[in-house]
Short mmCIF file of C-alpha atoms in Angstrom, two decimals:
data_model
loop_
_atom_site.label_atom_id
_atom_site.label_comp_id
_atom_site.label_asym_id
_atom_site.label_seq_id
_atom_site.Cartn_x
_atom_site.Cartn_y
_atom_site.Cartn_z
CA UNK A 1 34.69 -10.59 13.23
CA UNK A 2 33.15 -8.81 9.77
CA UNK A 3 30.42 -11.77 10.04
CA UNK A 4 29.65 -10.08 13.85
CA UNK A 5 29.65 -6.58 12.65
CA UNK A 6 27.41 -7.36 9.65
CA UNK A 7 25.09 -8.84 12.14
CA UNK A 8 24.72 -5.81 14.32
CA UNK A 9 24.27 -3.70 11.31
CA UNK A 10 21.59 -5.33 10.19
CA UNK A 11 20.24 -5.76 13.77
CA UNK A 12 20.23 -1.86 13.95
CA UNK A 13 18.46 -1.42 11.31
CA UNK A 14 15.79 -3.91 11.99
CA UNK A 15 15.33 -2.21 15.92
CA UNK A 16 15.37 1.40 13.93
CA UNK A 17 12.45 0.15 12.07
CA UNK A 18 10.65 -1.49 14.48
CA UNK A 19 11.19 1.54 16.58
CA UNK A 20 9.39 3.76 14.02
CA UNK A 21 6.70 1.20 13.54
CA UNK A 22 5.87 1.03 17.28
CA UNK A 23 5.17 5.10 16.85
CA UNK A 24 2.37 4.60 14.16
CA UNK A 25 0.97 1.03 16.85
CA UNK A 26 0.95 3.84 19.49
CA UNK A 27 -0.84 6.14 16.98
CA UNK A 28 -3.00 3.33 16.33
CA UNK A 29 -3.89 3.19 20.28
CA UNK A 30 -4.87 7.00 20.34
CA UNK A 31 -6.84 6.81 16.86
CA UNK A 32 -4.39 9.20 15.62
CA UNK A 33 -5.45 10.86 12.73
CA UNK A 34 -3.41 13.72 11.40
CA UNK A 35 -4.39 14.54 8.06
CA UNK A 36 -7.85 15.15 9.98
CA UNK A 37 -10.19 13.49 7.34
CA UNK A 38 -8.73 10.02 7.96
CA UNK A 39 -10.87 8.33 9.95
CA UNK A 40 -13.81 9.74 8.48
CA UNK A 41 -13.24 8.61 5.20
CA UNK A 42 -12.10 5.12 6.15
CA UNK A 43 -15.50 4.55 8.09
CA UNK A 44 -17.61 6.22 5.00
CA UNK A 45 -15.85 3.97 2.78
CA UNK A 46 -16.00 0.64 4.72
CA UNK A 47 -19.62 0.80 5.04
CA UNK A 48 -19.17 0.58 0.94
CA UNK A 49 -17.08 -2.19 2.25
CA UNK A 50 -19.83 -4.28 4.22
CA UNK A 51 -22.19 -3.28 1.84
CA UNK A 52 -19.52 -5.26 -1.01
CA UNK A 53 -20.20 -8.45 1.30
CA UNK A 54 -23.33 -8.14 1.59
CA UNK A 55 -25.02 -8.16 -2.14
CA UNK A 56 -21.75 -7.87 -4.45
CA UNK A 57 -23.29 -7.31 -8.15
CA UNK A 58 -26.28 -4.36 -6.82
CA UNK A 59 -23.34 -2.52 -5.24
CA UNK A 60 -21.10 -2.39 -7.75
CA UNK A 61 -23.46 -1.63 -9.87
CA UNK A 62 -24.20 1.21 -7.65
CA UNK A 63 -21.17 2.38 -6.85
CA UNK A 64 -19.47 5.91 -7.76
CA UNK A 65 -23.05 6.96 -7.91
CA UNK A 66 -23.19 10.18 -6.21
CA UNK A 67 -25.65 9.53 -3.64
CA UNK A 68 -25.54 9.62 0.04
CA UNK A 69 -24.29 5.86 0.32
CA UNK A 70 -22.38 5.20 -3.06
CA UNK A 71 -21.01 8.16 -3.95
CA UNK A 72 -17.30 7.95 -4.34
CA UNK A 73 -14.10 8.64 -6.49
CA UNK A 74 -12.17 5.90 -5.81
CA UNK A 75 -11.45 2.80 -7.63
CA UNK A 76 -13.78 -0.41 -6.08
CA UNK A 77 -10.88 -2.66 -5.69
CA UNK A 78 -9.59 -1.84 -2.29
CA UNK A 79 -13.07 -1.87 -1.14
CA UNK A 80 -14.05 -4.98 -2.72
CA UNK A 81 -11.09 -6.66 -1.15
CA UNK A 82 -11.58 -5.47 2.46
CA UNK A 83 -15.49 -6.74 1.62
CA UNK A 84 -13.75 -9.72 1.71
CA UNK A 85 -11.76 -9.93 4.30
CA UNK A 86 -13.63 -8.11 6.70
CA UNK A 87 -16.19 -11.30 6.49
CA UNK A 88 -13.64 -13.39 8.45
CA UNK A 89 -12.19 -10.17 10.96
CA UNK A 90 -12.76 -8.05 12.87
CA UNK A 91 -12.98 -4.09 12.58
CA UNK A 92 -9.86 -3.14 14.29
CA UNK A 93 -8.56 -6.27 13.74
CA UNK A 94 -8.42 -5.47 10.36
CA UNK A 95 -6.99 -2.11 11.02
CA UNK A 96 -4.25 -3.75 12.72
CA UNK A 97 -3.06 -5.77 9.76
CA UNK A 98 -3.72 -2.78 7.67
CA UNK A 99 -1.25 -0.48 9.67
CA UNK A 100 1.55 -2.95 8.48
CA UNK A 101 1.84 -1.32 5.07
CA UNK A 102 3.52 1.15 6.29
CA UNK A 103 6.36 -1.07 7.42
CA UNK A 104 6.28 -2.02 4.17
CA UNK A 105 6.57 0.28 2.74
CA UNK A 106 9.03 1.93 4.46
CA UNK A 107 11.18 -1.67 4.04
CA UNK A 108 10.39 -1.31 -0.39
CA UNK A 109 11.58 2.48 0.07
CA UNK A 110 14.91 1.63 1.92
CA UNK A 111 15.78 -1.55 -0.74
CA UNK A 112 15.33 1.00 -3.30
CA UNK A 113 17.69 3.50 -1.48
CA UNK A 114 20.23 0.45 -1.51
CA UNK A 115 20.24 0.34 -5.18
CA UNK A 116 20.43 3.91 -6.09
CA UNK A 117 22.95 4.66 -3.46
CA UNK A 118 24.71 1.57 -3.15
CA UNK A 119 28.01 3.20 -1.70
CA UNK A 120 26.47 4.87 1.35
CA UNK A 121 25.76 3.34 5.21
CA UNK A 122 22.69 1.35 5.27
CA UNK A 123 21.79 2.59 8.63
CA UNK A 124 22.18 5.50 6.67
CA UNK A 125 19.81 4.54 4.57
CA UNK A 126 17.22 3.01 7.32
CA UNK A 127 17.35 6.23 8.87
CA UNK A 128 16.25 8.07 5.86
CA UNK A 129 13.97 5.27 4.53
CA UNK A 130 12.41 5.50 8.14
CA UNK A 131 11.38 9.27 7.26
CA UNK A 132 8.44 7.89 5.38
CA UNK A 133 6.65 6.85 9.32
CA UNK A 134 6.50 10.64 10.03
CA UNK A 135 4.55 11.21 7.05
CA UNK A 136 1.15 12.21 8.35
CA UNK A 137 -0.84 10.70 4.62
CA UNK A 138 1.40 7.38 5.56
CA UNK A 139 0.53 7.45 9.73
CA UNK A 140 -3.05 8.55 8.99
CA UNK A 141 -3.93 5.75 6.51
CA UNK A 142 -2.12 3.07 8.32
CA UNK A 143 -4.12 3.50 10.86
CA UNK A 144 -7.25 4.38 8.91
CA UNK A 145 -7.07 1.96 5.92
CA UNK A 146 -7.41 3.51 2.78
CA UNK A 147 -7.09 2.84 -1.17
CA UNK A 148 -4.00 5.14 -1.85
CA UNK A 149 -1.80 3.69 1.18
CA UNK A 150 -1.82 0.11 -0.50
CA UNK A 151 -1.80 1.98 -4.13
CA UNK A 152 1.63 4.00 -3.22
CA UNK A 153 3.31 0.39 -1.50
CA UNK A 154 2.46 -1.20 -5.40
CA UNK A 155 4.10 1.97 -6.77
CA UNK A 156 7.46 1.49 -4.49
CA UNK A 157 7.38 -1.62 -4.85
CA UNK A 158 7.32 -1.26 -8.85
CA UNK A 159 10.06 1.67 -8.71
CA UNK A 160 11.71 -1.61 -6.58
CA UNK A 161 12.01 -3.52 -9.86
CA UNK A 162 12.35 -0.41 -12.22
CA UNK A 163 15.47 0.40 -10.90
CA UNK A 164 16.23 -3.55 -10.73
CA UNK A 165 15.74 -3.10 -14.27
CA UNK A 166 18.16 -0.87 -14.72
CA UNK A 167 21.01 -2.45 -12.96
CA UNK A 168 20.25 -6.37 -14.09
CA UNK A 169 23.03 -7.86 -15.90
CA UNK A 170 21.42 -10.15 -18.51
CA UNK A 171 18.37 -9.61 -20.99
CA UNK A 172 16.74 -12.07 -19.48
CA UNK A 173 17.36 -10.76 -15.82
CA UNK A 174 15.58 -6.85 -17.61
CA UNK A 175 12.86 -9.15 -19.28
CA UNK A 176 11.86 -10.32 -15.75
CA UNK A 177 12.29 -6.88 -13.89
CA UNK A 178 10.68 -5.24 -16.90
CA UNK A 179 7.36 -7.76 -15.86
CA UNK A 180 7.19 -6.89 -12.30
CA UNK A 181 7.73 -3.19 -12.75
CA UNK A 182 4.59 -2.40 -15.09
CA UNK A 183 2.87 -5.60 -12.85
CA UNK A 184 3.42 -3.69 -9.71
CA UNK A 185 2.60 -0.51 -11.17
CA UNK A 186 -0.45 -1.61 -13.16
CA UNK A 187 -1.74 -3.18 -9.60
CA UNK A 188 -1.12 0.65 -7.85
CA UNK A 189 -3.51 2.30 -10.52
CA UNK A 190 -6.07 -0.63 -9.54
CA UNK A 191 -6.15 0.27 -6.34
CA UNK A 192 -5.99 4.28 -6.82
CA UNK A 193 -5.92 5.39 -10.48
CA UNK A 194 -3.71 8.07 -10.12
CA UNK A 195 -0.40 5.84 -10.06
CA UNK A 196 -1.60 4.91 -13.87
CA UNK A 197 0.31 7.86 -15.10
CA UNK A 198 3.57 6.16 -13.88
CA UNK A 199 3.10 3.85 -17.03
CA UNK A 200 3.63 6.44 -19.82
CA UNK A 201 6.86 7.03 -17.44
CA UNK A 202 7.84 3.13 -17.85
#
């Protein structure tokens, strides 16, 4: 009976995650832009990404310069990754794949909550985690790819490993979890430099 209850509980959590993710896909269908500027930002930077795929070194050399083509305050890392992906997949498929970032952020947020509030029912924690899907930033940047959303994912993953570090039972496990925490916060900073400040906290 316990096993059946456990499976039903997991099924409810999967269902709630899926239903909230469906709302992102619905937003994708209607080209939702809750932030008001996400679509314009993506289309502007997507042109830079395409330039990377055609002439990497020339584009890299001009990246961030204040002209009408390369002017941007962002790190080039995300747009370089996107430039390679755009060689194999279309504009719309790229956006659909990017929408998965929302469910990954929600999942890792849920895992963080499970560690931090381990006496709370998983279904309640799942509902709290799914509030992420209601964020205009997460919704818009899941539909219109941007470096901030991926930086946020890696940052949440870093927090997850930091919490694992705090709860580690041995020095070896603490060391491993600390490496993961620092690695993911560094990765988040490469995608979106503002996250780099948290390295000082670690």
